[in-house]
Amino acid sequence: MSNILSDEALDQLFREAHTHNTWLDKPVTEDILRQIYDVMKWGPTSANSSPARFVFLRSQQAKQRLRPLLAPGNVEKTMAAPVTVIIAYDLLFFEKLVKLFPNAPAMRDFFAQNPQLVEATAKRNSSLQGAYLMIAARALGLDCGPMSGFDNAKVDEEFFSAGKECEGCDQEFFPAGHVRSNFLCNLGYGDRSKIFPRNPRLEFNEACSLL
Ligand SMILES: Cc1cc2nc3c(=O)[nH]c(=O)nc-3n(C[C@H](O)[C@H](O)[C@H](O)COP(=O)(O)O)c2cc1C
C-alpha cells in the first residue's frame, strides 16, 4: 500500500496551489522541464496511448510567434512567463502503440479505422496529461498558469503546419498536419504576493453522488 502524503505535500499540490499570473525573475531550466516530463509521463492514459505532445516555448522569439494568437487578457502574463507550454495532441498517436501497448497489437488498426474514437481519445487523454504536467510541475516546486484563451486553429497553423513543426529548434517532434493544440500553460516561479484571492469550490454534496 502507498503512503499517504503529508499535509504539506497536499497543500503544495492542491490546497495552496493557485493559478499564477505574475512571475518571479527566476529561470526555468531545461533540466527541470525534462524532470517534469519524466514524472508526468507515468500518468495513465487509455491503452497507454500517451497522445499529448508538448512544445515548451522558452525564447522571446518563440513567444512572439504566440503573442498575436492569444486572447488580449493572456498576452502580458504569457510574454512575462519564463516558459509557456503548448499542450497538444497527436492524431496519429496510434502509430506509437506498437511500442506503448505491445500486449494488444490489434489496437493500432482499431484506432486507425475509427477517426472519431481517435479524436475523442486524443482530446480526453491529452487533457489528462496536461493535468499530470501541472501536478508534476507543482510537485517539483514550480507554479502554473493554464489558459484556453487563444486561437487554436491559428496556433496549429503557426506551430504544427508543414515546415513549421520545429522552427528554431534542431529536433522534429511534430510531423506536420496531425498535431492539434489543446491548451496552454505558463510555467515558472510565481509571485505569491500577486495571486488573486481563492475562489470557492463546490462542496462534496454539490459535485458528488454516493450510490
Ligand atoms: C484549461 C484551463 C483554461 C484556462 N484558461 C484561462 C485563460 O484563458 N485565461 C486566464 O486568465 N485564466 C485561465 N484559466 C485559469 C482559471 O480561471 C483558474 O485556474 C481558476 O479560476 C482557478 O484558480 P485558482 O487556481 O487560483 O484557484 C484556465 C484554467 C484552466 C485549467
Coordinates of N, CA and C in Angstrom, one line a residue, residues 76-164:
E76 N 0.1 39.7 -21.7 CA 1.2 40.2 -20.9 C 1.8 39.1 -20.0
K77 N 0.9 38.3 -19.3 CA 1.5 37.3 -18.4 C 2.2 36.2 -19.1
T78 N 1.7 35.9 -20.4 CA 2.4 34.9 -21.2 C 3.8 35.4 -21.7
M79 N 3.8 36.6 -22.1 CA 5.1 37.1 -22.5 C 6.1 37.2 -21.4
A80 N 5.6 37.4 -20.1 CA 6.5 37.5 -19.0 C 6.8 36.2 -18.4
A81 N 6.1 35.1 -18.7 CA 6.4 33.8 -18.1 C 7.7 33.3 -18.6
P82 N 8.5 32.6 -17.8 CA 9.7 32.0 -18.2 C 9.5 31.0 -19.3
V83 N 8.4 30.2 -19.2 CA 8.1 29.1 -20.2 C 6.6 29.1 -20.4
T84 N 6.2 28.9 -21.7 CA 4.8 28.6 -22.0 C 4.8 27.3 -22.7
V85 N 4.0 26.4 -22.2 CA 3.8 25.1 -22.8 C 2.6 25.0 -23.7
I86 N 2.7 24.6 -24.9 CA 1.5 24.2 -25.7 C 1.3 22.8 -25.5
I87 N 0.2 22.5 -24.8 CA -0.2 21.1 -24.6 C -1.1 20.7 -25.8
A88 N -0.6 19.8 -26.6 CA -1.2 19.4 -27.9 C -1.4 17.9 -27.9
Y89 N -2.1 17.5 -29.0 CA -2.3 16.0 -29.1 C -2.0 15.6 -30.5
D90 N -1.5 14.4 -30.7 CA -1.2 13.9 -32.0 C -2.3 12.9 -32.4
L91 N -2.9 13.3 -33.6 CA -4.0 12.5 -34.1 C -3.5 11.2 -34.7
L92 N -2.2 11.0 -34.8 CA -1.6 9.8 -35.2 C -0.9 9.0 -34.1
F93 N -1.4 9.3 -32.8 CA -0.8 8.7 -31.7 C -0.8 7.2 -31.8
F94 N -1.7 6.6 -32.5 CA -1.8 5.2 -32.5 C -0.7 4.5 -33.2
E95 N 0.1 5.3 -34.0 CA 1.3 4.7 -34.6 C 2.4 4.4 -33.6
K96 N 2.2 4.9 -32.4 CA 3.2 4.5 -31.4 C 2.8 3.4 -30.5
L97 N 1.6 2.8 -30.8 CA 1.1 1.8 -29.9 C 1.9 0.5 -29.9
V98 N 2.6 0.3 -31.1 CA 3.5 -0.9 -31.1 C 4.5 -0.9 -30.0
K99 N 5.0 0.3 -29.7 CA 5.9 0.5 -28.6 C 5.1 0.5 -27.2
L100 N 4.1 1.3 -27.2 CA 3.4 1.7 -26.0 C 2.5 0.6 -25.4
F101 N 1.9 -0.2 -26.3 CA 0.9 -1.2 -25.9 C 1.1 -2.5 -26.6
P102 N 2.4 -3.0 -26.5 CA 2.7 -4.2 -27.3 C 1.9 -5.5 -27.0
N103 N 1.2 -5.4 -25.9 CA 0.4 -6.6 -25.5 C -0.9 -6.7 -26.3
A104 N -1.3 -5.7 -27.0 CA -2.5 -5.7 -27.8 C -2.2 -5.1 -29.2
P105 N -1.5 -5.8 -30.1 CA -1.1 -5.2 -31.4 C -2.3 -4.8 -32.2
A106 N -3.5 -5.4 -32.0 CA -4.7 -5.0 -32.8 C -5.2 -3.6 -32.6
M107 N -4.8 -3.0 -31.4 CA -5.3 -1.7 -31.1 C -4.9 -0.6 -32.1
R108 N -3.7 -0.8 -32.7 CA -3.3 0.2 -33.7 C -4.3 0.3 -34.9
D109 N -4.7 -0.9 -35.4 CA -5.7 -0.9 -36.5 C -7.0 -0.5 -36.1
F110 N -7.4 -0.8 -34.9 CA -8.7 -0.5 -34.3 C -8.8 1.1 -34.3
F111 N -7.8 1.8 -33.8 CA -7.8 3.2 -33.8 C -7.8 3.8 -35.3
A112 N -6.9 3.2 -36.1 CA -6.7 3.7 -37.4 C -8.0 3.7 -38.3
Q113 N -8.9 2.8 -37.9 CA -10.1 2.7 -38.7 C -11.2 3.5 -38.1
N114 N -11.0 4.2 -37.0 CA -12.1 4.9 -36.3 C -11.7 6.3 -35.9
P115 N -11.7 7.2 -36.9 CA -11.3 8.6 -36.6 C -12.0 9.3 -35.5
Q116 N -13.3 9.0 -35.3 CA -14.0 9.7 -34.1 C -13.4 9.2 -32.8
L117 N -13.1 7.9 -32.7 CA -12.5 7.4 -31.5 C -11.1 8.0 -31.3
V118 N -10.4 8.2 -32.4 CA -9.0 8.8 -32.3 C -9.1 10.2 -31.7
E119 N -10.1 11.0 -32.2 CA -10.2 12.4 -31.8 C -10.6 12.4 -30.3
A120 N -11.6 11.6 -29.9 CA -12.1 11.6 -28.5 C -11.0 11.2 -27.6
T121 N -10.2 10.1 -28.0 CA -9.2 9.6 -27.2 C -8.0 10.6 -27.0
A122 N -7.7 11.3 -28.1 CA -6.6 12.2 -28.1 C -6.9 13.4 -27.2
K123 N -8.2 13.9 -27.4 CA -8.6 15.1 -26.5 C -8.7 14.7 -25.1
R124 N -9.3 13.6 -24.8 CA -9.5 13.2 -23.4 C -8.2 13.0 -22.7
N125 N -7.3 12.2 -23.4 CA -6.1 11.8 -22.7 C -5.0 12.9 -22.7
S126 N -5.0 13.8 -23.7 CA -4.1 14.9 -23.6 C -4.5 15.9 -22.6
S127 N -5.8 16.1 -22.3 CA -6.3 16.9 -21.2 C -5.8 16.3 -19.9
L128 N -5.9 15.0 -19.7 CA -5.4 14.4 -18.5 C -3.9 14.6 -18.4
Q129 N -3.2 14.4 -19.5 CA -1.8 14.6 -19.4 C -1.3 16.0 -19.1
G130 N -2.2 17.0 -19.6 CA -1.9 18.4 -19.2 C -2.0 18.6 -17.7
A131 N -3.0 17.9 -17.2 CA -3.2 18.0 -15.7 C -2.0 17.3 -15.0
Y132 N -1.6 16.1 -15.5 CA -0.5 15.5 -14.9 C 0.8 16.4 -14.9
L133 N 0.9 17.1 -16.1 CA 2.0 18.0 -16.2 C 2.0 19.1 -15.1
M134 N 0.8 19.7 -14.9 CA 0.7 20.7 -13.9 C 1.0 20.2 -12.5
I135 N 0.5 19.0 -12.2 CA 0.7 18.4 -10.9 C 2.2 18.1 -10.7
A136 N 2.8 17.6 -11.8 CA 4.3 17.3 -11.7 C 5.1 18.6 -11.5
A137 N 4.7 19.6 -12.2 CA 5.4 20.9 -12.1 C 5.2 21.4 -10.7
R138 N 4.0 21.3 -10.1 CA 3.8 21.8 -8.7 C 4.6 20.9 -7.7
A139 N 4.7 19.7 -8.0 CA 5.4 18.8 -7.1 C 6.9 19.1 -7.1
L140 N 7.4 19.6 -8.2 CA 8.8 20.0 -8.4 C 9.1 21.4 -8.0
G141 N 8.1 22.1 -7.5 CA 8.3 23.4 -6.9 C 8.0 24.6 -7.9
L142 N 7.4 24.3 -9.1 CA 7.0 25.4 -10.0 C 5.6 25.7 -9.8
D143 N 5.2 26.8 -10.4 CA 3.8 27.3 -10.5 C 3.3 27.3 -11.9
C144 N 2.0 27.2 -12.0 CA 1.3 27.1 -13.3 C 0.3 28.1 -13.6
G145 N 0.1 28.5 -14.8 CA -1.0 29.4 -15.3 C -1.6 28.8 -16.5
P146 N -2.6 27.9 -16.4 CA -3.2 27.3 -17.6 C -4.1 28.3 -18.3
M147 N -4.2 28.2 -19.6 CA -5.0 29.1 -20.4 C -5.6 28.4 -21.6
S148 N -6.9 28.7 -21.8 CA -7.6 28.2 -23.1 C -8.0 29.4 -23.9
G149 N -7.6 30.6 -23.5 CA -8.0 31.8 -24.2 C -6.9 32.1 -25.3
F150 N -7.1 31.4 -26.4 CA -6.2 31.6 -27.6 C -6.9 31.0 -28.8
D151 N -6.4 31.3 -30.0 CA -7.0 30.8 -31.2 C -6.3 29.4 -31.6
N152 N -7.0 28.3 -31.3 CA -6.4 27.0 -31.5 C -6.0 26.8 -33.0
A153 N -6.9 27.2 -33.9 CA -6.6 26.9 -35.3 C -5.3 27.7 -35.7
K154 N -5.2 28.9 -35.2 CA -4.0 29.7 -35.6 C -2.7 29.2 -35.0
V155 N -2.9 28.7 -33.7 CA -1.7 28.1 -33.1 C -1.3 26.8 -33.9
D156 N -2.3 26.0 -34.3 CA -2.0 24.8 -35.1 C -1.3 25.2 -36.4
E157 N -1.7 26.3 -37.0 CA -1.1 26.7 -38.3 C 0.3 27.2 -38.0
E158 N 0.5 27.9 -36.9 CA 1.8 28.5 -36.7 C 2.8 27.5 -36.2
F159 N 2.4 26.5 -35.4 CA 3.4 25.6 -34.8 C 3.3 24.2 -35.4
F160 N 2.2 23.8 -36.0 CA 2.1 22.4 -36.4 C 1.8 22.2 -37.9
S161 N 2.0 23.2 -38.7 CA 1.7 23.0 -40.1 C 3.0 22.7 -40.8
A162 N 2.9 22.4 -42.1 CA 4.1 21.9 -42.8 C 5.2 23.0 -42.8
G163 N 6.4 22.5 -42.5 CA 7.5 23.4 -42.5 C 7.7 24.2 -41.2
K164 N 6.7 24.1 -40.3 CA 6.8 24.9 -39.0 C 6.9 24.0 -37.8

